[in-house]
Short mmCIF file of C-alpha atoms in Angstrom, two decimals:
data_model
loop_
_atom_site.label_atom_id
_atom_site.label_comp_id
_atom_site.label_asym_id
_atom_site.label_seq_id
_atom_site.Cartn_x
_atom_site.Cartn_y
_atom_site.Cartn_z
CA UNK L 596 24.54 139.89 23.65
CA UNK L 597 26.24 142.76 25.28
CA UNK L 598 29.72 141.56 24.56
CA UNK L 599 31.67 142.56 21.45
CA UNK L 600 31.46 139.58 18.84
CA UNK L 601 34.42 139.61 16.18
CA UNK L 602 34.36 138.27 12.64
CA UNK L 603 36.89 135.57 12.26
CA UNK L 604 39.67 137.60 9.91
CA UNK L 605 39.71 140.83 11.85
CA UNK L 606 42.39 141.33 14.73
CA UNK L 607 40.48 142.47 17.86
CA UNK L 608 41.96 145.61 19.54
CA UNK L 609 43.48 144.90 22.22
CA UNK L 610 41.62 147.62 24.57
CA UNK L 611 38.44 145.85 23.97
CA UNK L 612 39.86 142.18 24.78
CA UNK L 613 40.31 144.19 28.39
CA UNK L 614 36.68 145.43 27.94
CA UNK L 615 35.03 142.23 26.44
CA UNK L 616 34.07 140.34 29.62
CA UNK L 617 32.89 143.73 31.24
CA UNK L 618 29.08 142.18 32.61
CA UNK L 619 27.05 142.84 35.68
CA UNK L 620 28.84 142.54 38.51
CA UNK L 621 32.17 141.81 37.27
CA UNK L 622 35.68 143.66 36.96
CA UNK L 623 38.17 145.34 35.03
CA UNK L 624 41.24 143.30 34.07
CA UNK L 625 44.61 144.74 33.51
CA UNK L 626 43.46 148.58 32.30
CA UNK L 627 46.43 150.29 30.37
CA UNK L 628 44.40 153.56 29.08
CA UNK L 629 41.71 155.97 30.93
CA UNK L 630 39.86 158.75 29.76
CA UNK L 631 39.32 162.00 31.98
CA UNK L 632 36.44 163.83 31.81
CA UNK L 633 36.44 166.66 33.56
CA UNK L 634 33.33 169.65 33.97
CA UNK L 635 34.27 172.44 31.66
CA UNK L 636 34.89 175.99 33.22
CA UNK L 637 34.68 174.92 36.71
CA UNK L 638 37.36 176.45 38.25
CA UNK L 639 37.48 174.07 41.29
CA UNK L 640 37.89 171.10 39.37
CA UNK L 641 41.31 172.35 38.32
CA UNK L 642 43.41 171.03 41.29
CA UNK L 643 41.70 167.54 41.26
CA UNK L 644 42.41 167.44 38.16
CA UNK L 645 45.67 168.27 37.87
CA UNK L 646 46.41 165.85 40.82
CA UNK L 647 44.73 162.97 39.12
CA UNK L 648 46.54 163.28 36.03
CA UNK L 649 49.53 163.52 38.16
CA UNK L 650 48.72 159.86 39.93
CA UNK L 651 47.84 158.27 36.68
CA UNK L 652 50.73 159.27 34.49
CA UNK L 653 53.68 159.32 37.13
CA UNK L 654 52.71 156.44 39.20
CA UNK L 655 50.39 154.39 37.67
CA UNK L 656 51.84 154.72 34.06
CA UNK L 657 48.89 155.40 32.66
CA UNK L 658 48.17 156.42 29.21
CA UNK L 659 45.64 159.28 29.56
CA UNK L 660 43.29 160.70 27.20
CA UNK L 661 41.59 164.34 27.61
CA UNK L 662 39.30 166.31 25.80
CA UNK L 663 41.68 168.89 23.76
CA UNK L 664 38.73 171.86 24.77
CA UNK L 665 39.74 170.88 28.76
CA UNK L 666 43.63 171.32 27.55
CA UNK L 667 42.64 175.06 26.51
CA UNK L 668 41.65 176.50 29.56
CA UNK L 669 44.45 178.91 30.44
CA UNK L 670 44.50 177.84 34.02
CA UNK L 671 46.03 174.48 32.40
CA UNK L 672 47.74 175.72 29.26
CA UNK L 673 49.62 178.24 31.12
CA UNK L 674 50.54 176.49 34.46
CA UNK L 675 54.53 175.49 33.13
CA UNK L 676 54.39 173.18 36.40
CA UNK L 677 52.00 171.07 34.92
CA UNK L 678 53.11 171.37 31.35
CA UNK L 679 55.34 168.05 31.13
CA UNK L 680 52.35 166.08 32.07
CA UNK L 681 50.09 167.24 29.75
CA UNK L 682 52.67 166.75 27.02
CA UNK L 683 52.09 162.89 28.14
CA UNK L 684 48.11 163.47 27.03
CA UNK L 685 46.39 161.60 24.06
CA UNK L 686 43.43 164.03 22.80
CA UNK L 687 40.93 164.16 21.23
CA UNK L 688 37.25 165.91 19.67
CA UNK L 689 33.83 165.77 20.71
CA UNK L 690 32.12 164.33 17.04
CA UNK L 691 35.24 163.90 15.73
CA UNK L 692 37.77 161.91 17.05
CA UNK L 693 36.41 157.97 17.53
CA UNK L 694 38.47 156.27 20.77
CA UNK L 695 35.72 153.99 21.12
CA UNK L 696 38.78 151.19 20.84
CA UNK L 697 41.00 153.21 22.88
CA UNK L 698 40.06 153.56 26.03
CA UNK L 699 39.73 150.96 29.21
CA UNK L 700 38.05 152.99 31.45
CA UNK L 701 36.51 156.62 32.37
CA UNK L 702 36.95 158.92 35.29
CA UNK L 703 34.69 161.62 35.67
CA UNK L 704 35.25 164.13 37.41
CA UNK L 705 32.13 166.45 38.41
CA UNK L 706 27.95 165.61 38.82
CA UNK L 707 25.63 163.53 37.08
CA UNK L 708 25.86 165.83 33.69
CA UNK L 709 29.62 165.11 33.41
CA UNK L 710 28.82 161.14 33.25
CA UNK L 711 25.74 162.16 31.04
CA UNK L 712 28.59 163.77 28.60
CA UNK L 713 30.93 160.64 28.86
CA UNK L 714 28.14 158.36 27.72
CA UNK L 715 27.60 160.57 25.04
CA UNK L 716 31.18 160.05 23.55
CA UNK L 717 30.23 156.38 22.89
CA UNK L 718 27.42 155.35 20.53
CA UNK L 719 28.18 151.40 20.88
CA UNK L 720 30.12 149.74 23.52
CA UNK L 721 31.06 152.08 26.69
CA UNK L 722 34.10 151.54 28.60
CA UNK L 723 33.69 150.96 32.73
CA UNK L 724 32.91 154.23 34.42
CA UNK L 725 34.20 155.55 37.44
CA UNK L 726 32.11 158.82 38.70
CA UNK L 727 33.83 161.39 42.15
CA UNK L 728 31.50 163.19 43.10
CA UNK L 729 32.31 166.83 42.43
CA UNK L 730 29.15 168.01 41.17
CA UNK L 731 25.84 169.30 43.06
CA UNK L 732 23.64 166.16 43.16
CA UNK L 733 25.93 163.14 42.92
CA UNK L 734 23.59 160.32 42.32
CA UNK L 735 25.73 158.74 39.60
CA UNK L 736 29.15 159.57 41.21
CA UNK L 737 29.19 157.44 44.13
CA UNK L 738 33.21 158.33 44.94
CA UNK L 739 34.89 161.07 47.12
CA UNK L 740 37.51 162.12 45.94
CA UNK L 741 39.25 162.46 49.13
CA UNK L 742 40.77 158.97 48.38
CA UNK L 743 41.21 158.70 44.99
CA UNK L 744 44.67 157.20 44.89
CA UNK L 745 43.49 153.86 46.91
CA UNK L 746 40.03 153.92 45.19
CA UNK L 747 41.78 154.55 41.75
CA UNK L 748 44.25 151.81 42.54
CA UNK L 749 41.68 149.34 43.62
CA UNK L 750 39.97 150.06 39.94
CA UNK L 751 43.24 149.09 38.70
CA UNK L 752 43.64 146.18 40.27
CA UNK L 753 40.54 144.69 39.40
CA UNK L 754 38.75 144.68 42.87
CA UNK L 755 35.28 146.80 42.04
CA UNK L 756 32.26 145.83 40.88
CA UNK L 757 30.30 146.59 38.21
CA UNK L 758 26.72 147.24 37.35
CA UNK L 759 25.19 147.78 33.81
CA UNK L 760 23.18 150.84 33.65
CA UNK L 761 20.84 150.70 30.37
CA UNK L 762 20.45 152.73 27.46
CA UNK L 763 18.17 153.57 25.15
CA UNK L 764 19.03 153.51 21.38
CA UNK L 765 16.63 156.14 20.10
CA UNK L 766 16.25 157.10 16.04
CA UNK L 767 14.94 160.62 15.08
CA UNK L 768 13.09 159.70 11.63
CA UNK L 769 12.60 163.19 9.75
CA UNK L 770 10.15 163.73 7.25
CA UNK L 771 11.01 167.04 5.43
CA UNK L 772 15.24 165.78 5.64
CA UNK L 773 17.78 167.83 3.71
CA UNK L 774 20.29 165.75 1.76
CA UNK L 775 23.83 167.12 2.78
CA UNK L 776 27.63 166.31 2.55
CA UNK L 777 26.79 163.91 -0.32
CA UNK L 778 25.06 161.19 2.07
CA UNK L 779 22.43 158.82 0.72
CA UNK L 780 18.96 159.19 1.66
CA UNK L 781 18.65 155.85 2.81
CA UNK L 782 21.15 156.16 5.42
CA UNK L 783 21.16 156.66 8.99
CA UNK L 784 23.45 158.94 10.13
CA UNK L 785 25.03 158.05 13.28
CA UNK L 786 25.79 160.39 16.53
CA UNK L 787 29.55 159.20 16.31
CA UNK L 788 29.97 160.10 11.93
CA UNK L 789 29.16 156.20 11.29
CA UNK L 790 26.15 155.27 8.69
CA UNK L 791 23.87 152.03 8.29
CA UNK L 792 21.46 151.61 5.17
CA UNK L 793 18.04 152.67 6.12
CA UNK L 794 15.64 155.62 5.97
CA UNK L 795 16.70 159.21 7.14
CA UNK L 796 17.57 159.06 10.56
CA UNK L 797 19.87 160.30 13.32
CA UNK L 798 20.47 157.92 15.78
CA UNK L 799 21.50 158.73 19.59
CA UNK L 800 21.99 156.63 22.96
CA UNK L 801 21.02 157.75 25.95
CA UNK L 802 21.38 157.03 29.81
CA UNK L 803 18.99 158.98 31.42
CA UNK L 804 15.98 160.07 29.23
CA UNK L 805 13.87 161.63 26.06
CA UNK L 806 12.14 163.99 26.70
CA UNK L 807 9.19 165.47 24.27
CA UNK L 808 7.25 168.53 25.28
CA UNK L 809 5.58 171.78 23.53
CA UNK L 810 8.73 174.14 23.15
CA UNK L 811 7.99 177.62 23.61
CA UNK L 812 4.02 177.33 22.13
CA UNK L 813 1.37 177.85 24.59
CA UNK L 814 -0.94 175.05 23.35
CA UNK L 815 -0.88 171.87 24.56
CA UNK L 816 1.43 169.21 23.45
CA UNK L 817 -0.25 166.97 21.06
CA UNK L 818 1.31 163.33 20.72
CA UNK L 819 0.68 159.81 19.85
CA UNK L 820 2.50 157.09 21.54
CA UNK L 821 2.72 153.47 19.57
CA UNK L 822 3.94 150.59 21.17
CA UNK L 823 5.05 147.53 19.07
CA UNK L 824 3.32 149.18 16.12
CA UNK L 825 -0.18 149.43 18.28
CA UNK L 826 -1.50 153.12 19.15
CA UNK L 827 -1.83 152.66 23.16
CA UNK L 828 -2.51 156.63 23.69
CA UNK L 829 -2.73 160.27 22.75
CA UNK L 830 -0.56 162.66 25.61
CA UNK L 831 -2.44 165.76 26.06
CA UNK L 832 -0.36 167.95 28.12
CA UNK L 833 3.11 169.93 28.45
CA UNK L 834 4.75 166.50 26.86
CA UNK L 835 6.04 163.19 28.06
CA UNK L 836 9.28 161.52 29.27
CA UNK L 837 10.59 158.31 28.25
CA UNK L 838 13.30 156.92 30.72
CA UNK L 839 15.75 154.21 31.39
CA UNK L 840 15.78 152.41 35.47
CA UNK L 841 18.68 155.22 36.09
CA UNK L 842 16.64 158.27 34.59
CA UNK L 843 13.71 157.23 36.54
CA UNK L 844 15.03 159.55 39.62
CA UNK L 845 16.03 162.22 37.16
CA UNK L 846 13.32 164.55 35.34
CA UNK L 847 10.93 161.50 35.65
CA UNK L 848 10.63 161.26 39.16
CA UNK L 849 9.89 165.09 39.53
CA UNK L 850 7.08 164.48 36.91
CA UNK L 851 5.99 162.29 39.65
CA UNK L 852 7.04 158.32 38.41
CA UNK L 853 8.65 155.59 40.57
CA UNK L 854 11.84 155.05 41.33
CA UNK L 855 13.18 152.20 39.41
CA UNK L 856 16.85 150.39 40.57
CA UNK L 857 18.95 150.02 37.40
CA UNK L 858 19.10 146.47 37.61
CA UNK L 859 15.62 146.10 36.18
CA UNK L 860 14.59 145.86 32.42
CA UNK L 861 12.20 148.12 32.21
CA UNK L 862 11.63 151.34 30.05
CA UNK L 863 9.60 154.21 32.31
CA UNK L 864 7.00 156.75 30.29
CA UNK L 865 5.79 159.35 32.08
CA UNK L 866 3.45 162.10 31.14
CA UNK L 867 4.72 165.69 31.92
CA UNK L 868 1.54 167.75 33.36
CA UNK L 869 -1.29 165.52 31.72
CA UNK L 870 -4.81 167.87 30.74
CA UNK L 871 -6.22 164.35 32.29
CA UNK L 872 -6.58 163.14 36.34
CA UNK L 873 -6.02 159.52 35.13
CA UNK L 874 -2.82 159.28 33.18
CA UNK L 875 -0.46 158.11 35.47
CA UNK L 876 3.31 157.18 34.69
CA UNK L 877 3.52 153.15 33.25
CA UNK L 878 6.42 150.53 33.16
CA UNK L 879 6.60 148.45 29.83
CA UNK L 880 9.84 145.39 29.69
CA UNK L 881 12.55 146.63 28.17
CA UNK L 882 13.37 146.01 24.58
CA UNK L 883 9.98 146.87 23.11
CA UNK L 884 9.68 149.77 20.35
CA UNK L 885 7.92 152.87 21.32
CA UNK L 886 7.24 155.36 18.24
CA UNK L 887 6.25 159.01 19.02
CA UNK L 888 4.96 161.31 16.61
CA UNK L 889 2.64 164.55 16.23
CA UNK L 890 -1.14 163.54 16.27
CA UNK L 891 -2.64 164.92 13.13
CA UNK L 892 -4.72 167.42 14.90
CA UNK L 893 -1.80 168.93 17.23
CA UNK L 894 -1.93 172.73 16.69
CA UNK L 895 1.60 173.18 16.91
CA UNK L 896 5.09 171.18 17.11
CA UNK L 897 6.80 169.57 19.30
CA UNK L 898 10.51 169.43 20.75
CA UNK L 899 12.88 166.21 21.91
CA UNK L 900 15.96 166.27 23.68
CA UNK L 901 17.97 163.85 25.06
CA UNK L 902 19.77 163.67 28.02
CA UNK L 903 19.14 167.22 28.16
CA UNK L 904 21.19 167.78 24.90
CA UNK L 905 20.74 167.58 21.15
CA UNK L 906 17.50 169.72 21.21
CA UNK L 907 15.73 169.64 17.77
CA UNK L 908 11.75 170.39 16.48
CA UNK L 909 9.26 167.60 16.24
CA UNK L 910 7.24 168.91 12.89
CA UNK L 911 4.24 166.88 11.65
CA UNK L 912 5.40 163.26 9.47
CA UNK L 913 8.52 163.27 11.68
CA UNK L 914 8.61 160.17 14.56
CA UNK L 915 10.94 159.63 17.38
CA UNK L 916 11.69 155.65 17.48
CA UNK L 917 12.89 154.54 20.52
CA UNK L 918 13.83 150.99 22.21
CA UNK L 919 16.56 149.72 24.97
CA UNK L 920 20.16 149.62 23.43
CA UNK L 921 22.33 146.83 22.98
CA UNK L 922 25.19 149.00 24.68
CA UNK L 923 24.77 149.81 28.39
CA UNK L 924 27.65 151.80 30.65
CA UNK L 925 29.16 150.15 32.82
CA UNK L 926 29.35 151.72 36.01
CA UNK L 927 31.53 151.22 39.00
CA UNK L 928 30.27 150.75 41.74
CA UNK L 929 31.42 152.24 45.31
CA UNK L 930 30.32 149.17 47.51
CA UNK L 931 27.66 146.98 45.93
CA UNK L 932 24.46 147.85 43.36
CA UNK L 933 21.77 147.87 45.70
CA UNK L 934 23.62 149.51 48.72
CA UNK L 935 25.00 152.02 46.31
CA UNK L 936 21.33 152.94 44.88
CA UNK L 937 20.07 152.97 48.37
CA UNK L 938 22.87 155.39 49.66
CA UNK L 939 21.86 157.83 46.89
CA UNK L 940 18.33 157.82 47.62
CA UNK L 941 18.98 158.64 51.09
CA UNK L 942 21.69 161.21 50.46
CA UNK L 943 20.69 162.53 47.06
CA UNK L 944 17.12 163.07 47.21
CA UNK L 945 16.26 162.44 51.12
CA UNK L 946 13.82 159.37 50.40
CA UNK L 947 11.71 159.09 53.21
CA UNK L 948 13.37 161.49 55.42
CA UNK L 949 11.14 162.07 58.75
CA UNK L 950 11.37 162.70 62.25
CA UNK L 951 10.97 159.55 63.92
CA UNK L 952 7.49 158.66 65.93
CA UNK L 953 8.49 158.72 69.61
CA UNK L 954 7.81 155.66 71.58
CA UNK L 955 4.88 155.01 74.38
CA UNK L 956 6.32 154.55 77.43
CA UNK L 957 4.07 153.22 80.40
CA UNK L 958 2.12 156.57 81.80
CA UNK L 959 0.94 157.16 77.88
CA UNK L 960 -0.61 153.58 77.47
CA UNK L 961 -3.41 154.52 79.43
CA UNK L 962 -4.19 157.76 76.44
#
């Protein structure tokens, strides 16, 4: 059940009645708050920026939340023009701050990464997502930000739709775990501070993909998948991927996999260089439980990211648990799901780009 469920004597917070309905295909209703995320050090982000900000806080009347580390760039802190509206800001902490129960919705402002970040902030339920595309791919961020006001305003107004980009809710179990800050060794420690009663674990969500491969050793990577508890192979090669319908055009597709549209449940693994001509990429249904860990003969460790962040060591006895989440994002969309994934094939990543076959006309029949 992807929408929030509350216990009978707790008052529900009023920015997640907006959010509870939030399904495929549907809209916002009556947004009062809106995160910004905006590409750090990217100096020509500033003016969009600033101009957003601007349209939100003066005439949409907006309350707008920003990361405090975007706030400290001196080409915002000391621009005095500016300075009433960012006194108007709510901020707020990478890993520290929770405004999980804050927020309506999310512009981002920048490239795929920047959306990668913003799902980051949000370990369970993920407010709507708006993406402009002022980053260097785009294939997330289907808006130009040439019209933001009207698109913005049409957000508001509740005439978008939306589709529901999975996640995968992945748990790094570690064998050789150091007790610290006076935390049980049964618990799992959370991405966002949070803790549920288990083994030692930190858990993570992620959009795009995990991605295990052999660090800097020169040996091969050495790894055993499991899937619903059974052994189904050993990857012998530089490592594997493990991807949701939207990360299937990221690092997956270069690794040579299929291109999956987001709408389908479906979990992508895909071997990265396999030492074999027959292990091709495979689809399993979403919501099974993959386990990764070391094969006992591997001559050296391994190394897992995800979403390109987070990067830790894979030692032998640790396992990398993975399965779809419960909590997709929500993302905007410019026209329509399957136009929109279509568009960014073709524009993104050229999909069957070629020079069209001329016709025969009637004095090359005879050929």
């Amino acid at each position: 059940n992807l929408q929030p469920q509350w216990l009978p004597d707790m008052e529900p917070d009023p920015a997640e009645l907006r959010r509870s309905d939030v399904s495929a295909g549907s809209v916002l209703v009556s947004p009062k708050s809106v995160l910004v995320i905006k590409k750090i050090r990217d100096a020509s982000l500033l003016q969009p920026f600033k101009e957003l900000c601007v349209f939100l806080t003066e005439v949409k009347d907006m309350i707008v939340y920003v990361e405090k580390k975007v706030l400290d760039d001196p080409a915002i802190s000391g621009d005095e023009s500016f300075g009433p509206v960012t006194k108007k800001f709510c901020t707020f902490r990478e890993d520290l701050d929770d405004i999980s129960n804050r927020v309506d919705f999310i512009i981002c402002l920048g490239g795929d990464g920047t959306l990668l970040y913003a799902s980051s902030l949000f370990q369970d339920s993920v407010p709507p997502v708006m993406g402009f595309h002022l980053g260097s791919l785009g294939f997330l961020t289907p808006f130009q930000f040439d019209a933001f006001q009207s698109q913005v305003t049409q957000i508001i107004e509740g005439n978008a739709a939306i589709i529901l980009r999975s996640r995968l809710k992945v748990q790094v179990f570690k064998e050789n775990w150091e007790k610290k800050d006076g935390s049980d060794e049964k618990n799992i420690v959370l991405a966002n501070g949070g803790v549920k009663a288990s083994r030692p674990a930190v858990q993570y969500q992620v959009l795009n993909d995990v991605v295990v491969d052999r660090g800097p050793s020169s040996y091969l990577s050495n790894v055993d998948l499991f899937l619903d508890g059974h052994l189904i192979t050993t990857v012998q090669g530089d490592g594997l991927i493990v991807s949701t319908p939207t990360g299937s055009t990221a690092y997956a597709v270069a690794a040579g996999a299929s291109m999956i549209h987001p709408n389908v449940p479906a979990i992508m693994i895909t071997p990265i260089c396999p030492h074999s001509l027959s292990f091709r990429p495979i689809v399993v249904p979403a919501g099974v439980e993959l386990k990764i860990t070391l094969s006992q003969d591997a001559r050296n460790t391994a190394w897992v990211s995800f979403d390109g962040r987070k990067r830790q060591e894979i030692c032998h006895g640790d396992s990398i648990s993975i399965t779809t989440s419960c909590f997709p994002v929500p993302s905007i969309c410019f026209r329509d799901p399957v136009n929109d994934w279509f568009e960014s094939l073709g524009e993104c990543l050229h999909w069957n780009v070629r020079k069209k076959q001329n016709h025969l006309g009637a004095e090359d029949e005879d050929f």
